[in-house]
Each structure stands twice: as structure tokens, then as C-alpha cells.
Coordinates of C-alpha atoms in Angstrom, one line a residue:
Chain A
M22 CA -1.3 -3.8 160.1
F23 CA -1.6 -3.4 163.9
V24 CA 0.6 -0.2 164.0
A25 CA -1.0 1.2 160.6
W26 CA -4.6 0.9 162.1
R27 CA -3.4 2.7 165.4
D28 CA -1.3 5.5 163.3
L29 CA -4.1 6.2 161.4
R30 CA -6.7 6.6 164.5
F31 CA -4.0 8.3 166.6
A32 CA -2.9 10.7 164.4
K33 CA -6.3 11.2 162.4
G34 CA -6.4 14.9 161.8
R35 CA -3.1 14.6 159.3
F36 CA -4.9 11.5 157.9
A37 CA -8.0 13.4 157.5
L38 CA -6.1 16.3 156.0
M39 CA -4.8 13.9 153.6
G40 CA -8.0 12.1 153.1
S41 CA -9.7 14.8 152.0
V42 CA -7.3 16.0 149.3
V43 CA -8.0 12.6 147.9
V44 CA -11.7 13.2 148.1
L45 CA -11.6 16.6 146.5
V46 CA -9.4 15.4 143.6
T47 CA -11.3 11.9 142.8
L48 CA -14.4 14.1 142.9
L49 CA -12.8 16.4 140.6
V50 CA -11.5 13.5 137.9
G51 CA -15.3 11.6 138.5
L52 CA -16.4 14.8 137.7
L53 CA -14.3 15.5 134.4
S54 CA -14.7 11.7 133.6
G55 CA -18.6 12.1 133.5
L56 CA -18.1 15.0 131.5
T57 CA -15.7 13.8 128.8
A58 CA -17.6 10.3 128.2
G59 CA -20.6 12.5 127.8
L60 CA -19.2 15.2 125.1
A61 CA -17.4 11.9 123.5
R62 CA -21.0 10.9 123.0
E63 CA -22.3 13.6 121.8
N64 CA -19.5 14.0 119.3
V65 CA -19.1 9.8 118.3
S66 CA -22.5 8.1 119.3
A67 CA -23.8 8.1 115.5
V68 CA -20.6 6.6 114.2
T69 CA -19.6 4.3 117.1
G70 CA -23.4 3.0 116.7
L71 CA -22.9 1.9 113.5
P72 CA -22.8 -1.8 112.5
A73 CA -20.1 -2.1 110.9
S74 CA -16.1 -3.3 112.0
H75 CA -14.0 -0.4 109.6
V76 CA -14.6 2.7 108.0
A77 CA -13.1 3.1 104.8
F78 CA -12.0 6.8 104.1
A79 CA -11.4 8.1 100.6
A80 CA -7.3 8.4 100.6
P81 CA -6.1 11.5 101.7
P82 CA -2.9 13.3 99.6
G83 CA 0.3 13.1 100.4
Q84 CA 1.0 12.4 104.4
Q85 CA -2.7 13.6 105.4
E86 CA -4.5 12.0 108.0
V87 CA -8.0 10.8 106.9
S88 CA -10.7 13.1 108.0
F89 CA -14.9 12.7 108.0
T90 CA -14.7 16.5 106.9
R91 CA -12.2 16.0 103.7
S92 CA -13.5 12.6 102.6
R93 CA -15.3 11.9 99.9
V94 CA -15.7 8.2 98.1
T95 CA -17.0 7.6 95.0
E96 CA -19.9 5.2 93.9
E97 CA -17.0 2.7 92.4
A98 CA -15.0 2.5 95.7
W99 CA -17.8 1.4 96.9
R100 CA -18.6 -1.3 94.5
V101 CA -15.3 -2.5 94.8
W102 CA -15.5 -2.6 98.7
R103 CA -18.8 -4.4 97.9
D104 CA -17.4 -7.1 96.3
A105 CA -13.9 -7.6 98.2
P106 CA -13.4 -10.7 99.6
G107 CA -14.0 -11.3 103.5
V108 CA -16.4 -8.4 103.4
R109 CA -19.9 -8.8 104.9
S110 CA -20.9 -5.6 104.0
A111 CA -20.0 -2.2 102.4
D112 CA -22.7 0.4 102.5
P113 CA -22.1 4.4 102.1
L114 CA -22.2 7.1 104.3
G115 CA -22.9 10.4 103.5
I116 CA -22.0 13.1 106.5
R117 CA -22.5 16.5 106.6
T118 CA -23.9 19.5 108.9
A119 CA -27.2 21.5 107.6
D120 CA -29.3 23.5 109.1
A121 CA -32.6 22.5 109.7
A122 CA -35.9 24.4 110.0
A123 CA -39.4 23.3 111.4
G124 CA -41.6 26.8 111.0
E125 CA -39.8 29.5 113.1
R126 CA -37.4 26.8 114.9
T127 CA -33.9 26.0 113.5
A128 CA -31.6 23.7 114.5
A129 CA -28.2 22.5 113.6
V130 CA -27.9 18.9 112.7
S131 CA -26.0 16.1 111.3
V132 CA -27.7 14.5 108.0
F133 CA -26.3 11.3 107.8
G134 CA -27.3 10.2 104.4
V135 CA -27.6 6.1 103.5
E136 CA -29.4 3.8 102.0
P137 CA -32.9 3.5 102.3
G138 CA -33.6 -0.7 104.1
G139 CA -29.5 -0.8 104.4
P140 CA -27.5 -2.3 107.0
L141 CA -27.2 1.6 108.3
A142 CA -30.8 2.6 107.8
P143 CA -32.7 2.8 111.3
A144 CA -35.7 1.2 110.9
A145 CA -38.6 2.9 113.0
G146 CA -41.3 4.2 111.0
G147 CA -40.0 2.1 108.1
G148 CA -36.7 4.2 108.2
P149 CA -35.7 6.8 106.2
G150 CA -36.5 7.1 102.4
P151 CA -37.0 9.6 99.2
G152 CA -38.7 13.3 101.1
R153 CA -38.4 11.0 104.3
V154 CA -36.2 11.5 107.0
V155 CA -36.2 10.1 110.8
L156 CA -35.1 12.3 113.5
T157 CA -33.1 11.5 116.5
E158 CA -35.1 12.7 119.5
R159 CA -33.2 15.5 120.5
A160 CA -33.1 16.8 116.6
A161 CA -37.2 16.5 116.6
E162 CA -36.8 18.3 120.6
E163 CA -34.9 21.2 119.1
L164 CA -37.4 21.8 116.3
G165 CA -40.3 21.9 118.3
G166 CA -41.2 18.9 119.1
L167 CA -41.6 16.9 115.8
T168 CA -43.4 14.2 115.2
A169 CA -43.9 11.6 112.5
G170 CA -45.6 13.3 110.1
S171 CA -43.9 16.5 110.5
R172 CA -42.7 18.6 107.8
L173 CA -39.3 20.0 108.1
A174 CA -36.8 21.7 105.6
I175 CA -33.0 20.8 105.1
G176 CA -31.5 23.2 102.6
P177 CA -33.4 22.9 99.8
L178 CA -35.5 20.0 100.2
E179 CA -38.5 19.7 102.0
L180 CA -38.5 16.5 103.9
T181 CA -41.7 14.5 106.0
V182 CA -40.6 13.0 109.2
A183 CA -41.1 9.0 109.1
A184 CA -40.3 8.4 112.9
V185 CA -38.3 10.1 116.1
A186 CA -36.0 7.0 117.3
G187 CA -32.8 7.2 118.9
T188 CA -30.0 9.5 120.5
A189 CA -27.3 9.2 117.7
A190 CA -25.4 12.5 117.9
Y191 CA -22.3 13.7 115.8
S192 CA -19.9 16.3 116.2
H193 CA -22.0 17.9 119.0
T194 CA -25.3 17.9 117.0
P195 CA -28.4 15.4 116.8
V196 CA -28.7 13.1 113.8
V197 CA -30.8 13.5 111.0
W198 CA -31.1 9.9 109.0
A199 CA -32.1 10.5 105.8
D200 CA -32.1 9.1 102.3
L201 CA -28.5 8.6 100.7
D202 CA -30.2 10.4 97.2
D203 CA -31.3 13.4 99.2
W204 CA -28.3 13.7 101.1
Q205 CA -26.3 14.0 97.5
R206 CA -28.8 16.5 97.3
L207 CA -27.5 18.7 99.7
G208 CA -24.4 18.6 98.4
S209 CA -21.0 17.3 100.1
P210 CA -19.4 19.5 102.7
G211 CA -16.9 22.2 101.0
S212 CA -18.0 20.7 97.4
G213 CA -21.0 23.1 96.5
S214 CA -20.9 21.1 92.8
D215 CA -20.2 17.8 93.3
A216 CA -23.8 16.6 94.1
A217 CA -24.3 18.0 90.5
S218 CA -21.3 16.3 88.7
G219 CA -22.1 13.1 90.3
A220 CA -18.8 12.2 91.4
T221 CA -19.2 11.9 94.9
A222 CA -21.7 9.3 96.4
A223 CA -21.1 9.3 99.9
T224 CA -18.5 10.8 103.0
V225 CA -16.8 7.1 104.0
I226 CA -18.0 3.3 103.4
A227 CA -19.1 1.7 106.0
V228 CA -17.6 -2.0 106.0
D229 CA -18.2 -4.9 108.1
A230 CA -15.6 -7.2 107.5
T231 CA -14.3 -11.0 108.5
D232 CA -10.8 -11.1 110.8
G233 CA -9.4 -12.4 107.3
A234 CA -10.7 -10.0 104.8
D235 CA -7.4 -8.4 103.4
L236 CA -8.3 -4.6 103.8
A237 CA -5.0 -3.4 102.4
A238 CA -5.8 -5.0 99.1
A239 CA -9.4 -3.3 98.9
D240 CA -7.6 -0.1 99.9
R241 CA -5.7 0.0 96.9
A242 CA -8.2 -1.5 94.7
A243 CA -10.9 1.0 96.0
G244 CA -8.6 4.0 96.4
T245 CA -9.0 4.4 100.4
E246 CA -7.7 4.4 103.7
T247 CA -9.1 2.0 106.2
Q248 CA -9.3 2.3 110.1
T249 CA -11.4 0.3 112.8
V250 CA -14.3 2.4 113.5
A251 CA -12.7 3.3 117.5
D252 CA -9.7 4.5 114.8
A253 CA -11.8 6.2 112.5
L254 CA -13.0 8.5 115.8
G255 CA -10.1 10.3 115.5
A256 CA -10.8 11.7 112.2
I257 CA -13.7 13.8 114.0
G258 CA -11.9 16.9 114.5
S259 CA -13.9 18.2 117.6
Y260 CA -13.5 15.0 118.8
R261 CA -9.7 14.5 118.8
S262 CA -8.8 18.0 119.9
E263 CA -11.7 18.2 122.6
N264 CA -11.4 14.8 123.7
G265 CA -7.4 15.2 123.9
S266 CA -7.4 18.5 125.8
L267 CA -10.0 16.8 128.4
Q268 CA -7.9 13.4 128.9
L269 CA -5.1 15.3 129.3
M270 CA -6.3 17.4 132.0
R271 CA -7.8 14.0 133.6
G272 CA -4.1 12.4 132.9
F273 CA -3.0 16.0 135.1
L274 CA -5.4 15.0 137.8
F275 CA -4.4 11.2 138.1
A276 CA -0.3 12.6 138.2
I277 CA -0.7 15.4 140.8
S278 CA -2.7 12.9 143.1
A279 CA 0.1 10.0 142.8
L280 CA 2.6 13.2 143.8
V281 CA 0.6 14.9 146.7
T282 CA -0.2 11.4 147.9
G283 CA 3.7 10.5 147.3
A284 CA 4.9 13.9 149.1
F285 CA 2.3 13.1 152.1
F286 CA 4.1 9.5 152.6
T287 CA 7.4 11.1 152.3
V288 CA 7.0 13.3 154.9
W289 CA 5.1 10.5 157.3
T290 CA 7.9 8.3 156.6
I291 CA 10.5 10.7 157.5
Q292 CA 8.4 11.6 160.4
R293 CA 8.1 8.1 162.0
S294 CA 11.6 7.0 160.8
G295 CA 12.5 6.7 164.5
D296 CA 9.7 4.2 165.4
V297 CA 10.7 2.3 162.1
A298 CA 14.2 1.8 163.5
V299 CA 12.8 0.9 167.0
L300 CA 10.6 -1.6 165.6
K301 CA 13.3 -2.9 163.6
A302 CA 15.6 -3.1 166.4
L303 CA 12.8 -5.2 168.2
G304 CA 12.5 -7.6 164.9
A305 CA 10.0 -6.3 162.7
S306 CA 11.7 -7.5 159.0
T307 CA 11.5 -4.6 156.8
P308 CA 9.0 -6.4 154.6
Y309 CA 6.5 -6.5 157.7
L310 CA 7.0 -2.7 157.6
L311 CA 6.6 -1.9 154.2
R312 CA 3.7 -3.7 154.3
D313 CA 2.1 -2.0 157.3
A314 CA 3.0 1.3 155.7
L315 CA 1.7 0.6 152.2
G316 CA -1.6 -1.2 154.0
Q317 CA -1.9 2.4 155.6
A318 CA -1.6 4.4 152.7
V319 CA -4.1 2.0 150.6
V320 CA -6.9 2.0 153.7
M321 CA -6.6 6.4 153.5
L322 CA -6.7 6.1 149.4
A323 CA -9.7 3.5 149.4
L324 CA -11.5 5.8 151.9
G325 CA -10.5 9.6 150.6
T326 CA -11.8 7.9 146.9
G327 CA -14.5 5.9 147.9
L328 CA -15.7 9.2 149.4
G329 CA -14.8 11.5 146.6
T330 CA -16.6 9.0 144.0
A331 CA -19.6 9.2 146.0
L332 CA -19.9 12.5 146.0
A333 CA -19.0 12.2 142.3
A334 CA -21.9 10.1 141.5
G335 CA -24.3 12.2 143.2
L336 CA -23.4 15.5 142.0
G337 CA -23.2 13.0 138.3
A338 CA -26.6 12.1 138.6
L339 CA -28.4 15.4 139.8
I340 CA -26.6 16.7 136.5
S341 CA -26.9 14.1 134.1
G342 CA -30.5 14.4 133.6
G343 CA -30.1 18.0 132.2
D344 CA -28.0 20.1 129.8
V345 CA -24.9 19.2 130.5
P346 CA -23.7 16.4 128.7
F347 CA -22.2 13.5 131.5
V348 CA -22.4 10.1 131.3
L349 CA -22.6 8.0 134.9
D350 CA -21.6 3.8 134.5
A351 CA -19.1 2.0 135.9
G352 CA -16.5 3.3 132.9
T353 CA -16.5 7.1 134.3
V354 CA -17.3 6.2 138.3
L355 CA -15.5 2.7 139.0
V356 CA -12.7 3.1 136.9
P357 CA -11.0 6.3 137.9
A358 CA -11.4 5.4 141.6
A359 CA -9.5 2.4 140.8
V360 CA -6.8 4.4 139.0
M361 CA -6.4 6.9 141.8
I362 CA -6.0 4.0 144.2
V363 CA -3.2 2.2 142.2
L364 CA -1.3 5.5 141.3
G365 CA -2.1 6.8 144.7
A366 CA -0.7 3.6 145.8
L367 CA 2.4 3.5 143.7
G368 CA 3.1 7.0 144.8
A369 CA 3.0 5.7 148.5
A370 CA 5.3 3.0 147.5
L371 CA 7.9 4.8 146.1
S372 CA 8.0 7.2 148.9
I373 CA 8.0 4.8 151.7
R374 CA 10.5 2.4 150.4
R375 CA 13.1 4.5 152.3
I376 CA 11.8 2.2 155.2
T377 CA 14.6 0.0 154.0
A378 CA 17.3 2.3 154.7
V379 CA 16.5 3.1 158.2
D380 CA 19.1 1.8 160.6
P381 CA 17.8 0.2 163.5
L382 CA 20.9 1.2 165.2
T383 CA 19.8 4.4 165.9
A384 CA 17.1 3.3 168.3
L385 CA 19.8 2.6 170.7
G386 CA 20.8 6.1 172.5
S387 CA 18.1 7.5 170.9
A388 CA 15.6 9.9 173.1
R389 CA 12.4 9.5 171.6
Chain B
M4 CA 25.9 -20.2 178.0
T5 CA 22.5 -18.3 176.7
L6 CA 24.7 -15.3 175.8
L7 CA 28.5 -15.6 174.6
V8 CA 30.3 -13.1 172.6
H9 CA 33.8 -14.3 172.0
D10 CA 36.8 -12.4 170.8
A11 CA 34.5 -9.5 169.3
T12 CA 36.5 -6.8 167.6
L13 CA 34.5 -3.9 166.0
T14 CA 36.2 -1.1 164.2
Y15 CA 34.5 2.3 162.7
P16 CA 35.6 4.3 159.9
D17 CA 37.0 7.4 161.2
G18 CA 38.7 9.6 158.7
E19 CA 41.4 8.3 157.1
G20 CA 41.8 4.9 159.6
R21 CA 39.5 3.3 161.9
L22 CA 38.4 3.4 165.3
T23 CA 38.1 0.5 167.4
A24 CA 34.9 0.1 169.5
L25 CA 35.7 -3.1 170.5
D26 CA 38.4 -4.9 171.2
A27 CA 38.8 -8.4 171.3
V28 CA 35.7 -8.7 173.9
A29 CA 34.9 -11.8 175.5
L30 CA 31.5 -12.2 177.3
E31 CA 29.5 -14.6 179.0
V32 CA 25.9 -14.6 180.4
P33 CA 24.2 -17.2 182.1
A34 CA 20.3 -17.5 182.1
G35 CA 19.2 -16.1 184.8
T36 CA 21.7 -13.8 186.1
L37 CA 22.6 -10.1 185.7
T38 CA 25.7 -8.7 184.1
A39 CA 26.3 -5.1 184.6
V40 CA 29.1 -3.9 182.0
V41 CA 30.5 -0.2 183.4
G42 CA 32.5 2.6 182.0
P43 CA 32.8 6.1 180.7
S44 CA 31.1 7.2 177.8
G45 CA 32.8 6.5 174.7
S46 CA 34.1 3.3 176.0
G47 CA 32.3 0.6 173.8
K48 CA 29.4 -0.3 176.3
S49 CA 26.6 0.7 173.5
S50 CA 28.7 -1.2 171.1
L51 CA 28.6 -4.5 173.1
L52 CA 25.1 -4.3 173.3
A53 CA 24.9 -3.7 169.6
V54 CA 26.6 -6.4 168.6
A55 CA 25.2 -8.5 171.5
A56 CA 21.5 -7.4 170.0
T57 CA 22.7 -8.4 166.1
L58 CA 22.3 -4.9 165.0
V59 CA 26.2 -4.7 164.1
T60 CA 28.2 -7.4 163.0
P61 CA 32.0 -7.9 164.3
D62 CA 34.9 -7.8 162.0
C63 CA 35.7 -10.4 164.1
G64 CA 34.9 -13.0 166.9
R65 CA 31.5 -14.7 167.7
V66 CA 28.3 -14.0 168.9
V67 CA 26.3 -16.8 169.9
V68 CA 22.3 -15.9 171.1
A69 CA 20.5 -19.0 172.9
G70 CA 22.8 -21.4 170.7
R71 CA 22.8 -20.0 168.0
D72 CA 25.9 -18.5 166.2
T73 CA 24.8 -15.2 165.0
A74 CA 27.5 -15.0 162.4
R75 CA 25.9 -17.3 160.1
L76 CA 22.2 -15.5 160.0
T77 CA 20.9 -13.7 157.2
P78 CA 19.5 -10.5 158.1
A79 CA 16.2 -11.9 158.1
E80 CA 17.4 -14.5 160.4
K81 CA 18.9 -11.9 162.7
S82 CA 15.1 -10.4 162.7
A83 CA 13.6 -13.0 163.3
L84 CA 16.2 -14.1 166.7
R85 CA 15.5 -10.4 168.1
R86 CA 11.9 -11.0 167.8
E87 CA 11.9 -14.4 169.4
E88 CA 15.2 -14.9 171.8
I89 CA 16.5 -10.7 172.4
G90 CA 14.8 -8.1 174.3
I91 CA 16.0 -4.8 174.7
V92 CA 15.1 -2.1 177.1
F93 CA 16.3 1.1 175.2
Q94 CA 18.2 4.0 177.1
Q95 CA 15.2 6.0 176.3
P96 CA 11.4 4.6 176.5
N97 CA 11.3 4.7 172.6
L98 CA 7.0 3.7 172.9
L99 CA 5.4 4.2 169.7
P100 CA 3.1 7.1 170.6
S101 CA 0.3 5.7 169.1
L102 CA -0.2 2.8 170.9
T103 CA -1.5 2.6 174.9
A104 CA 0.7 0.9 177.2
A105 CA -0.7 -2.7 176.5
E106 CA -0.6 -2.1 172.9
Q107 CA 3.3 -1.6 172.9
L108 CA 3.5 -5.3 174.3
L109 CA 0.7 -7.0 171.9
A110 CA 2.6 -5.3 169.4
M111 CA 5.8 -7.4 169.9
A112 CA 3.5 -10.6 169.5
H113 CA 2.2 -9.4 166.1
L114 CA 5.7 -8.9 164.8
S115 CA 6.2 -12.4 165.9
G116 CA 2.9 -13.5 164.0
R117 CA 0.9 -14.2 166.8
P118 CA -2.4 -13.4 167.2
P119 CA -2.6 -10.2 170.0
R120 CA -5.7 -10.6 171.1
A121 CA -4.8 -14.2 171.9
L122 CA -2.3 -12.5 174.2
R123 CA -3.5 -9.7 175.8
R124 CA -3.8 -11.5 179.3
R125 CA 0.1 -12.2 179.1
A126 CA 0.7 -8.3 178.1
L127 CA -1.7 -7.6 181.2
E128 CA 0.4 -10.2 183.5
L129 CA 3.3 -8.1 182.2
L130 CA 2.2 -4.8 182.6
D131 CA 1.1 -6.2 186.4
A132 CA 4.3 -7.1 187.1
V133 CA 6.4 -4.0 186.5
G134 CA 3.5 -2.3 188.6
L135 CA 1.5 -0.6 185.6
A136 CA -1.8 -2.8 185.8
D137 CA -4.3 0.6 186.1
K138 CA -2.2 1.9 183.2
A139 CA -2.9 -0.4 180.3
D140 CA -5.1 1.7 178.1
K141 CA -2.7 5.1 178.9
R142 CA -0.8 6.3 175.5
P143 CA 3.3 7.3 176.4
H144 CA 1.9 11.2 177.2
E145 CA -0.1 10.0 179.4
L146 CA 2.7 8.6 181.4
S147 CA 5.5 9.6 183.6
G148 CA 9.2 9.1 182.8
G149 CA 9.4 6.0 185.0
Q150 CA 6.2 4.4 184.0
R151 CA 7.3 4.8 180.3
Q152 CA 10.5 2.7 180.8
R153 CA 8.7 0.4 183.1
V154 CA 6.5 -0.3 179.7
N155 CA 9.8 -0.4 177.6
I156 CA 10.9 -3.5 180.3
A157 CA 7.5 -5.3 180.0
R158 CA 8.0 -4.7 175.9
A159 CA 11.3 -6.1 176.1
L160 CA 10.0 -9.5 178.2
M161 CA 7.1 -9.9 176.0
N162 CA 8.0 -12.5 173.8
E163 CA 9.9 -14.5 177.0
P164 CA 13.2 -13.5 175.4
S165 CA 16.2 -15.8 176.7
V166 CA 18.7 -12.6 176.2
L167 CA 17.6 -8.9 177.7
L168 CA 20.0 -6.0 176.7
V169 CA 19.8 -3.1 178.8
D170 CA 20.9 0.2 177.8
E171 CA 21.4 2.7 180.9
P172 CA 17.5 2.1 181.9
T173 CA 17.6 4.9 184.5
S174 CA 19.7 7.9 182.6
A175 CA 15.9 9.9 182.6
L176 CA 15.1 8.9 185.8
D177 CA 15.8 10.5 189.3
H178 CA 17.6 8.3 191.7
E179 CA 14.4 6.9 193.7
R180 CA 12.7 5.9 190.4
G181 CA 15.9 4.8 188.8
A182 CA 16.5 2.0 191.7
A183 CA 13.0 1.1 191.4
V184 CA 13.8 0.3 187.5
L185 CA 17.1 -1.7 188.6
D186 CA 14.9 -3.4 191.6
L187 CA 12.6 -4.8 188.9
L188 CA 15.0 -5.3 186.1
A189 CA 16.9 -7.7 188.6
A190 CA 13.7 -9.8 190.1
L191 CA 12.4 -10.2 186.5
T192 CA 16.0 -11.8 185.6
R193 CA 15.6 -14.2 188.3
E194 CA 12.4 -14.7 188.1
R195 CA 12.4 -15.3 184.0
S196 CA 15.9 -16.6 183.7
T197 CA 16.9 -14.5 181.2
A198 CA 20.4 -13.6 180.5
T199 CA 20.8 -10.0 181.3
V200 CA 22.9 -7.1 180.6
L201 CA 23.3 -3.9 182.3
V202 CA 25.3 -1.4 180.3
T203 CA 25.4 1.6 182.5
H204 CA 28.0 4.3 183.4
D205 CA 26.3 4.3 187.3
R206 CA 28.3 2.4 189.7
T207 CA 25.5 2.5 192.6
H208 CA 23.8 0.0 190.3
L209 CA 26.3 -2.6 190.9
E210 CA 25.0 -3.8 193.9
R211 CA 22.1 -5.6 192.0
A212 CA 24.4 -7.4 189.7
D213 CA 25.8 -10.9 190.0
R214 CA 28.6 -10.0 187.9
T215 CA 30.0 -6.6 186.9
A216 CA 33.0 -5.8 183.9
V217 CA 34.6 -2.7 183.2
M218 CA 34.9 -1.5 180.1
A219 CA 37.3 0.8 178.7
D220 CA 38.8 2.0 175.4
G221 CA 36.8 -0.5 173.7
R222 CA 37.9 -3.4 175.9
L223 CA 36.3 -5.6 178.6
T224 CA 38.7 -5.9 181.5
E225 CA 38.3 -8.7 184.4
P226 CA 34.8 -8.9 186.0
L227 CA 35.2 -7.4 188.9
P228 CA 33.3 -8.6 192.0
A229 CA 29.5 -7.7 192.9
A230 CA 29.3 -4.0 194.6

């Protein structure tokens, strides 16, 4: 990188201009990544935090995709799963969104109905039980700072707060952990009379299965469709559309970064093709020149991305403590930076490959 | 013989036919001698330099540089041969704008895989030899045309080549500066025992040459006696 380093210093205006574009794109990608992760956390953390490997949905009719909103599993299905070979545990989980009220305060919450004392139930304050719920911190805060022993109402139910613990959220609402029987009295979403008929035991079944478990056989017997927890997140409608849009934006930013870097180095390589011809005539090998040019691109990308990432981390730290859902960790800071450098280097590599086509013969007789 | 061009013929596509740039050219240049090749524009002088520099492979004939037949070399080996054995003084200085005068020379060392820092003394000695000891830290745009051409010459000598190929080195210089550059080339040729080929269209340069050959229509005629 003997010549490349000196080119960087000599043409510092041009490289600073390009570097600032990389800084801004990295800043945007970093903020978007943190926001995407923050929104995702508010959408799915209650599901990803379940002590389960799979989620069994009621098999949808036709070719429809499974959905937390439409799924209703029966007690019979749950018993089939509980007794299936290779299944360590299978527990019914009821999910519905409801309005909770405490005094004059109301808040939208997601009521997660679990079996008291079961593996899905939080242990804090003895966990949920008949007439007792465990609130997440945000639910307690939004309801006016409830604490253990406070009273609240969800639909027709009058409940007592057993404990305030955790940060689980589902579909952008804080979770309230309730007794499954209480949850059933709320009724399944959209069903109205299911609770009365007793047909619906829960929304899904949280399954913890060994690697060798025959999930397909259990699905056939129980009339369910099972997915891993990670795949099951796609069954949360708001998560799928929101995450898809944000990831698309992130993808476009990565593509723009690679294209802009590639365009810059295309122009730069054309501008210095005379220098390249001279160096080739003097004996520089093509691999040497390619390494030199790619090294130059990586240095610029690393500096620009480093600065952009630092700015994104700083801004993220400022806003992550407030109301904006923002996650600041290695996954949202370092991974986008690494992708920016790799894609930018790829764009640059495609541009500087024209070095191979420069004819050293043009250095003879050329005026420079 | 340090440079040997034997019956080299070079043709280029020209419409439906081919244009003969070199027609069975033969040239021998011993170490420590300066051979001038004169001829009008388009006579094939630059083609001869390109063939001798291994930048172009002749259709037939042989080019031997420092005992190595270049016909058998791969492109990578030809690049290595240019780095180690061939110095090229371009018609225009062709200096890299981002490098200082000393760095132009040190870049040659870097191309050869030698640490530039260790060779800085040699670069400064060469710049001193061409009268630019006090310009080592100047970039091309801070040097005059004659000074740039002298850096061009010093750069060509950095890797101690056995063959020095010089292409119209005074075309951009006035007579006085051109004469100074040619005196320098002749002196360096003897001092460093290079086999130097000087291509020029200016016959006033011939007095510095040990031998002179005339190029016309791609053919190199009998060497003329030195002027």
C-alpha cells in the first residue's frame, strides 16, 4: 500500500467526501438497526423468552399460514402433545390483547394465560394464579405504578397484582401473566363464546422437544402445525410486516452503500488509469496493483464506518433510555458495520477490476 | 550482451491488413554503452522500445534481456524482469502526483518487495546524482519540467537495471535543459554499466552516443558512426 497510502493523503478532499458519505450511511444503518431490534423486542420478546423449542398452532384450513391471531388449540390437542414421545414439556399458552384498568388509568396489554406453577409461568411473587397476575414493569408503569397487592381489572375480571417483574412484550404491548382459567374467562380473540363452550383451551401450545422428537406425527395426531420459536415469530402479524419493511430499508441502505462506493472507485480508477499504466510499465504486477487499490478502499471504508458506527452508538445510547425502542448491542452496532465494510469492499473490488485491463504500453509516449 | 534484439518483427492490425512496425530488426547493446536510435515519427522507434521493454511480444524474433529470452516468460515473469533488469525513462516524466521525488524512487523498491525505508539513502544518492538532492521532498507539481525529467531518470535507475530504455527524454525540454539531461544519461550509462538505448528524432543528441542506428519504415539500417 505504498502508493495507496500516499494517494489517500494527497487526494484527501476526495476521500473525505466519499468517507463522509460512508459515515452518514453507516449512521443511518446503525440507527435503523437499533430501532429495528428495539421494535422487534417489543413485538416478540414474550415469545422468544418462552422456555420452549417449538410452538404448536392449530392447523389452519387450506393453505393458510399459521397465525397467533387465528390459532385456537383444544385441551385434547394439548394432551396429545404432552404424551408425544421426545417431548420434554408441552404447555398451553393463551394470548389475547385486552384493556387493563387500574383506577382511572387504562393500558393496552397482552394477557398471557399460563398454567400456575407451570414452566411458562414467571416465578416472581408466587406467579400467576386464580385472581392473581404478574405484571411486567411497563404494564405496571402504564397503569399508574402498580405494585404487588394492587388491584386492576381486565375485562370482566377483577385481579390482584402478585408481582411486577420482567420486560416481556408482545405486539408492542406489555405482557400480563395470568392464570389460564382466568384467561379463558376473557374469551379467545374474536371468538366471543368459545370460553363458554370450553372448546378453546389456549391459543398455542409451547413445546419443548428433543432433537429426535417426531413432530410431524404429533401434529397429525393433534391437528396442529408446529414451528420453531424463531419461525413462529412470523405468525405475529405486526412483527412480520414491520420487520419486513425495516429490513427492506436496511437492505436498500446496504445496497446503496455498495453502489456508491463502487461508483466512487470506478471514477477514481479511471482517473488514475494513467498512473496504473506507468506502474505496470515499471514492473508492478496486476495482483500488486489490485491489492493496493482494494487496501485503499478498505481503509476508507473502515474509517468511515468506524466513525459512523461511533456516532450511531452515541446517539443510540442517548435515545435508548427513553421512549424510543432502541437496542444497542454488538448485533445492532458491529454487525451492520461489518456488513457495510464487506459490501463496500465488494463494490470497490468490482470497480477496481478494470485495473487488469489497463495496458502498460499506454505509458510509452503518454503525456502526464 | 545485455540487450539483444534478434530479427524482431512486429505487426499491428490495420484495417483489413496489417501494418509492419518492426521488420526483422536486430540490435545488440553491450553493458556500459549508449546506443542512439534516430528516425522520424512513425518509423518504429517506440515499437522497438516497447519490444525491448517486454511490453509487446514480437510476432517473430527474439528479445534477450540480461541473458533471459523473454519469449519464454509468463506475464508475471516479464513484470519481474522489468522491475529488476529494465529501467524505463519515459518521454514525459510520468511521475505519480501523490509521491515526492524521493518516494517516486522508493516506490520502485516497494514494487520489488524491498522495504522502502532501508533504501531511502540510495534514493537520496540517486537524486543527488541527478542534481536534485534538495528536491527530495517535493511533489511533481513543485518541480520544473527539467527537474521532473531528472527524477524520471533517477527512478529508472533505482533498482540497478542492466538495461536502460530512454524514450525521447528531451521532447518537453528546451535545448539547454535537454543537453543537460543527455549528458547526465551518458554519464550514468558509463558509471553504472547499463546497456542504454536512447530513442530520439533529434540528431543533435548523437554526439553522446557510442553507437547510432537509423530507424525508417520499421527497419533498422546499418549503424552510423557516432556524430
